[in-house]
Amino acid sequence: MEDKLVIKGIEFKSRLWIGTGKYKDFEETASVVEASGADVVTVAVRRVNIVDRKSENLLDYIDPKKYKILPNTAGCYTVEDALRYSRLAREAGVSDMIKLEVIGDEKTLFPDVIGLLKATEILAKEGFIVFPYTNDDPIMAKRLEDAGAAAVMPLGAPIGSGLGIRNPYNIKIILEAAKVPVIVDAGVGTASDAAIAMELGCDAVLINTAVAGAKDPITMAEAMKHAVIAGRLAHKAGRIPKKLYATASSPIEGML
């Protein structure tokens, strides 16, 4: 696609970003990433071995020269933990980018937005390229942007729920106000959900569970690739207005 996504001077080839959790093994993970066409691969620093290169490592299967590795702080419930794992990933030479999560509730996995805002400000000042996972609150999205976030990543629905974009109107408000890219993160269940996010005008979609939990993850990854492309093209093309009554597709002027 000609309209490349660029964030902080980094060019991204795909607007589909893919997660690496919940697959049966590293081989399946690598096959899914390949099928998705994504060039951004997110990796949980706490849960996947990407720091100790002496043992089997995800990066033995996902080539950092081919893909952009985006460490994330999944599983971190405090600002201190999120900061520690972010710094650990950078010190290990993985990336200056970080998908920042500060989880506030174990059951819902909703973000602790106060802690998230604090961690974003600290990491941005330390030179990190911060992608904070947040709720779909336009006010918080703006505050994260002001704190130095390189993009904002509002949830479409709770993590792993597969419910799709539950509040498209909040997402649209975020898009109207944001001066940084908006990337939907969490809640996508199938390809049509990804297409809807892109049709709204989102800059990218990050997906994990919808692919990893599918009966055929590799085929679902390919479906998501096409959905993101189609949604982006539809957004650029501009949809017709919704109307209550029919409008003839063929004009009647000049007909006998």
Short mmCIF file of C-alpha atoms in Angstrom, two decimals:
data_model
loop_
_atom_site.label_atom_id
_atom_site.label_comp_id
_atom_site.label_asym_id
_atom_site.label_seq_id
_atom_site.Cartn_x
_atom_site.Cartn_y
_atom_site.Cartn_z
CA MET A 1 0.00 0.00 0.00
CA GLU A 2 1.24 3.47 -0.88
CA ASP A 3 0.18 5.26 2.32
CA LYS A 4 2.78 3.84 4.66
CA LEU A 5 2.36 4.18 8.41
CA VAL A 6 5.24 6.19 9.89
CA ILE A 7 5.67 6.70 13.63
CA LYS A 8 8.62 8.61 15.08
CA GLY A 9 10.42 8.26 11.78
CA ILE A 10 9.93 4.48 11.68
CA GLU A 11 8.18 3.16 8.57
CA PHE A 12 5.83 0.22 8.99
CA LYS A 13 5.01 -1.95 5.99
CA SER A 14 1.80 -3.43 7.40
CA ARG A 15 -1.04 -1.95 9.40
CA LEU A 16 -1.69 -5.33 10.98
CA TRP A 17 0.42 -5.90 14.08
CA ILE A 18 0.49 -9.43 15.46
CA GLY A 19 0.95 -10.84 18.96
CA THR A 20 2.84 -14.01 19.86
CA GLY A 21 0.98 -15.37 22.88
CA LYS A 22 -1.09 -18.56 23.19
CA TYR A 23 0.32 -20.52 20.24
CA LYS A 24 1.18 -24.19 20.66
CA ASP A 25 4.87 -23.68 19.88
CA PHE A 26 7.37 -21.31 18.31
CA GLU A 27 7.01 -23.00 14.92
CA GLU A 28 3.30 -22.20 14.75
CA THR A 29 4.03 -18.66 15.91
CA ALA A 30 6.47 -18.16 13.07
CA SER A 31 4.03 -19.56 10.50
CA VAL A 32 1.25 -17.26 11.73
CA VAL A 33 3.49 -14.20 11.59
CA GLU A 34 4.48 -15.06 8.02
CA ALA A 35 0.87 -15.59 6.93
CA SER A 36 -0.27 -12.32 8.52
CA GLY A 37 2.07 -10.18 6.46
CA ALA A 38 2.78 -8.16 9.61
CA ASP A 39 6.16 -6.62 10.18
CA VAL A 40 5.48 -5.72 13.84
CA VAL A 41 5.53 -8.63 16.27
CA THR A 42 4.68 -8.04 19.92
CA VAL A 43 6.35 -10.10 22.61
CA ALA A 44 5.57 -10.20 26.35
CA VAL A 45 8.84 -9.61 28.16
CA ARG A 46 7.59 -11.36 31.31
CA ARG A 47 6.26 -14.46 29.57
CA VAL A 48 8.49 -15.20 26.59
CA ASN A 49 12.22 -15.70 26.68
CA ILE A 50 13.70 -12.95 24.52
CA VAL A 51 16.44 -11.81 26.88
CA ASP A 52 18.42 -14.99 27.64
CA ARG A 53 19.83 -16.06 24.28
CA LYS A 54 21.47 -19.19 25.78
CA SER A 55 18.22 -21.18 25.75
CA GLU A 56 15.46 -21.65 23.15
CA ASN A 57 14.27 -18.22 22.22
CA LEU A 58 11.38 -16.79 20.22
CA LEU A 59 13.88 -14.65 18.34
CA ASP A 60 15.39 -17.86 16.95
CA TYR A 61 12.12 -18.21 15.00
CA ILE A 62 11.18 -14.55 14.44
CA ASP A 63 14.10 -12.83 12.72
CA PRO A 64 14.63 -9.33 14.22
CA LYS A 65 16.25 -8.31 10.94
CA LYS A 66 13.01 -9.06 9.10
CA TYR A 67 10.44 -8.02 11.72
CA LYS A 68 10.14 -5.14 14.15
CA ILE A 69 10.03 -6.66 17.62
CA LEU A 70 7.71 -4.73 19.94
CA PRO A 71 8.23 -5.79 23.57
CA ASN A 72 5.21 -5.42 25.79
CA THR A 73 4.68 -5.28 29.53
CA ALA A 74 1.74 -7.70 29.63
CA GLY A 75 1.18 -9.05 33.11
CA CYS A 76 2.48 -5.94 34.86
CA TYR A 77 0.14 -4.59 37.53
CA THR A 78 2.32 -1.79 38.88
CA VAL A 79 4.17 1.15 37.39
CA GLU A 80 7.41 -0.19 38.84
CA ASP A 81 7.02 -3.56 37.12
CA ALA A 82 6.15 -1.95 33.80
CA LEU A 83 9.19 0.32 34.00
CA ARG A 84 11.48 -2.55 34.97
CA TYR A 85 10.48 -4.80 32.09
CA SER A 86 10.57 -1.95 29.59
CA ARG A 87 14.13 -1.11 30.61
CA LEU A 88 15.12 -4.77 30.62
CA ALA A 89 13.98 -5.19 27.02
CA ARG A 90 15.93 -2.14 25.89
CA GLU A 91 19.05 -3.12 27.81
CA ALA A 92 18.91 -6.52 26.12
CA GLY A 93 19.00 -4.74 22.78
CA VAL A 94 15.48 -5.78 21.74
CA SER A 95 13.97 -2.37 20.98
CA ASP A 96 13.46 1.22 22.06
CA MET A 97 9.77 0.69 21.30
CA ILE A 98 7.52 -0.58 24.07
CA LYS A 99 3.88 -1.55 24.11
CA LEU A 100 3.07 -0.33 27.59
CA GLU A 101 0.53 -2.14 29.74
CA VAL A 102 -0.25 -1.39 33.37
CA ILE A 103 -3.16 -3.65 34.26
CA GLY A 104 -5.58 -2.50 36.94
CA ASP A 105 -7.83 -5.54 37.43
CA GLU A 106 -7.04 -9.24 37.16
CA LYS A 107 -10.55 -10.26 36.07
CA THR A 108 -11.29 -7.66 33.39
CA LEU A 109 -7.68 -6.84 32.46
CA PHE A 110 -8.72 -3.23 32.09
CA PRO A 111 -5.79 -0.82 32.28
CA ASP A 112 -4.85 1.18 35.36
CA VAL A 113 -4.98 4.46 33.48
CA ILE A 114 -3.45 6.51 36.29
CA GLY A 115 -0.45 4.21 36.48
CA LEU A 116 -0.32 4.01 32.69
CA LEU A 117 -0.15 7.79 32.38
CA LYS A 118 2.65 7.97 34.93
CA ALA A 119 4.67 5.21 33.28
CA THR A 120 4.18 6.75 29.83
CA GLU A 121 5.54 10.08 30.99
CA ILE A 122 8.59 8.48 32.62
CA LEU A 123 9.46 6.22 29.69
CA ALA A 124 8.93 8.94 27.08
CA LYS A 125 11.39 11.15 28.97
CA GLU A 126 13.85 8.25 28.92
CA GLY A 127 13.67 8.13 25.13
CA PHE A 128 11.35 5.17 24.71
CA ILE A 129 8.87 5.07 21.83
CA VAL A 130 5.80 4.37 23.93
CA PHE A 131 2.62 2.68 22.70
CA PRO A 132 0.25 2.64 25.71
CA TYR A 133 -2.65 0.18 25.87
CA THR A 134 -5.57 2.16 27.27
CA ASN A 135 -9.35 2.13 27.49
CA ASP A 136 -11.51 3.88 24.90
CA ASP A 137 -11.69 7.13 26.88
CA PRO A 138 -10.95 10.14 24.61
CA ILE A 139 -9.79 12.24 27.57
CA MET A 140 -7.22 9.68 28.69
CA ALA A 141 -6.07 9.16 25.11
CA LYS A 142 -5.34 12.88 24.85
CA ARG A 143 -3.51 12.91 28.18
CA LEU A 144 -1.34 10.00 27.07
CA GLU A 145 -0.51 11.87 23.88
CA ASP A 146 0.42 14.94 25.92
CA ALA A 147 2.60 12.74 28.16
CA GLY A 148 4.69 11.73 25.16
CA ALA A 149 3.03 8.61 23.76
CA ALA A 150 4.08 7.90 20.16
CA ALA A 151 0.61 6.47 19.51
CA VAL A 152 -2.42 5.55 21.58
CA MET A 153 -3.83 2.03 21.64
CA PRO A 154 -7.45 2.02 22.83
CA LEU A 155 -9.15 -1.30 23.40
CA GLY A 156 -12.00 -2.31 21.13
CA ALA A 157 -13.28 -4.62 23.87
CA PRO A 158 -11.69 -6.45 26.83
CA ILE A 159 -8.52 -8.43 26.08
CA GLY A 160 -9.28 -11.81 24.56
CA SER A 161 -13.05 -11.27 24.58
CA GLY A 162 -13.55 -11.33 20.81
CA LEU A 163 -16.46 -8.91 21.17
CA GLY A 164 -15.27 -6.59 18.41
CA ILE A 165 -15.47 -2.80 18.48
CA ARG A 166 -17.99 -2.23 21.27
CA ASN A 167 -17.93 1.56 21.22
CA PRO A 168 -17.08 2.84 17.74
CA TYR A 169 -18.26 6.33 18.69
CA ASN A 170 -15.58 6.73 21.37
CA ILE A 171 -12.98 5.47 18.92
CA LYS A 172 -14.16 8.07 16.39
CA ILE A 173 -13.83 10.84 19.00
CA ILE A 174 -10.32 9.68 19.82
CA LEU A 175 -9.47 9.72 16.12
CA GLU A 176 -10.82 13.26 15.73
CA ALA A 177 -8.77 14.61 18.63
CA ALA A 178 -5.53 12.64 18.32
CA LYS A 179 -2.46 14.08 16.65
CA VAL A 180 -0.67 10.73 17.00
CA PRO A 181 -1.61 7.42 15.36
CA VAL A 182 -4.47 5.40 16.86
CA ILE A 183 -4.05 1.63 16.96
CA VAL A 184 -6.91 -0.58 18.15
CA ASP A 185 -5.59 -3.13 20.60
CA ALA A 186 -7.70 -5.92 22.14
CA GLY A 187 -11.19 -7.24 21.50
CA VAL A 188 -11.03 -8.16 17.82
CA GLY A 189 -12.70 -11.52 17.25
CA THR A 190 -12.71 -12.03 13.50
CA ALA A 191 -11.74 -10.40 10.23
CA SER A 192 -14.82 -8.15 10.01
CA ASP A 193 -13.90 -6.57 13.38
CA ALA A 194 -10.47 -5.66 12.05
CA ALA A 195 -12.04 -4.20 8.91
CA ILE A 196 -14.43 -2.08 10.98
CA ALA A 197 -11.56 -0.66 13.04
CA MET A 198 -9.75 0.35 9.87
CA GLU A 199 -12.91 1.73 8.24
CA LEU A 200 -13.31 4.03 11.24
CA GLY A 201 -9.93 5.50 10.37
CA CYS A 202 -7.62 3.72 12.80
CA ASP A 203 -4.01 3.62 11.70
CA ALA A 204 -3.43 -0.04 12.57
CA VAL A 205 -4.85 -3.00 14.48
CA LEU A 206 -2.98 -5.23 16.93
CA ILE A 207 -4.34 -8.78 17.15
CA ASN A 208 -3.39 -11.85 19.16
CA THR A 209 -6.16 -14.00 20.65
CA ALA A 210 -8.44 -13.82 17.60
CA VAL A 211 -5.72 -15.53 15.59
CA ALA A 212 -4.13 -17.74 18.25
CA GLY A 213 -7.53 -19.03 19.41
CA ALA A 214 -8.92 -19.73 15.94
CA LYS A 215 -9.40 -23.33 14.80
CA ASP A 216 -6.90 -22.61 12.05
CA PRO A 217 -4.60 -19.79 13.22
CA ILE A 218 -2.59 -19.59 10.01
CA THR A 219 -5.66 -19.15 7.83
CA MET A 220 -7.14 -16.64 10.28
CA ALA A 221 -3.89 -14.66 10.16
CA GLU A 222 -4.21 -14.41 6.39
CA ALA A 223 -7.86 -13.37 6.74
CA MET A 224 -6.84 -10.58 9.13
CA LYS A 225 -4.23 -9.39 6.65
CA HIS A 226 -6.83 -8.96 3.92
CA ALA A 227 -9.37 -7.43 6.33
CA VAL A 228 -6.97 -4.71 7.43
CA ILE A 229 -6.06 -3.89 3.84
CA ALA A 230 -9.74 -3.81 2.78
CA GLY A 231 -10.74 -1.68 5.75
CA ARG A 232 -7.99 0.82 5.07
CA LEU A 233 -8.92 1.08 1.40
CA ALA A 234 -12.60 1.52 2.26
CA HIS A 235 -11.73 4.32 4.69
CA LYS A 236 -9.68 6.09 2.05
CA ALA A 237 -12.41 5.62 -0.56
CA GLY A 238 -15.13 7.09 1.65
CA ARG A 239 -18.37 5.22 2.25
CA ILE A 240 -21.75 6.43 1.02
CA PRO A 241 -24.07 8.11 3.53
CA LYS A 242 -26.60 5.91 5.31
CA LYS A 243 -30.21 6.60 4.26
CA LEU A 244 -33.57 5.42 5.53
CA TYR A 245 -35.08 4.92 2.06
CA ALA A 246 -33.89 3.37 -1.17
CA THR A 247 -32.06 5.26 -3.89
CA ALA A 248 -32.14 3.80 -7.39
CA SER A 249 -28.72 2.64 -8.54
CA SER A 250 -29.64 3.40 -12.16
CA PRO A 251 -30.93 6.89 -13.05
CA ILE A 252 -34.34 7.04 -14.68
CA GLU A 253 -33.64 10.18 -16.72
CA GLY A 254 -33.56 9.38 -20.44
CA MET A 255 -35.22 5.99 -20.06
CA LEU A 256 -38.12 5.14 -22.42
#
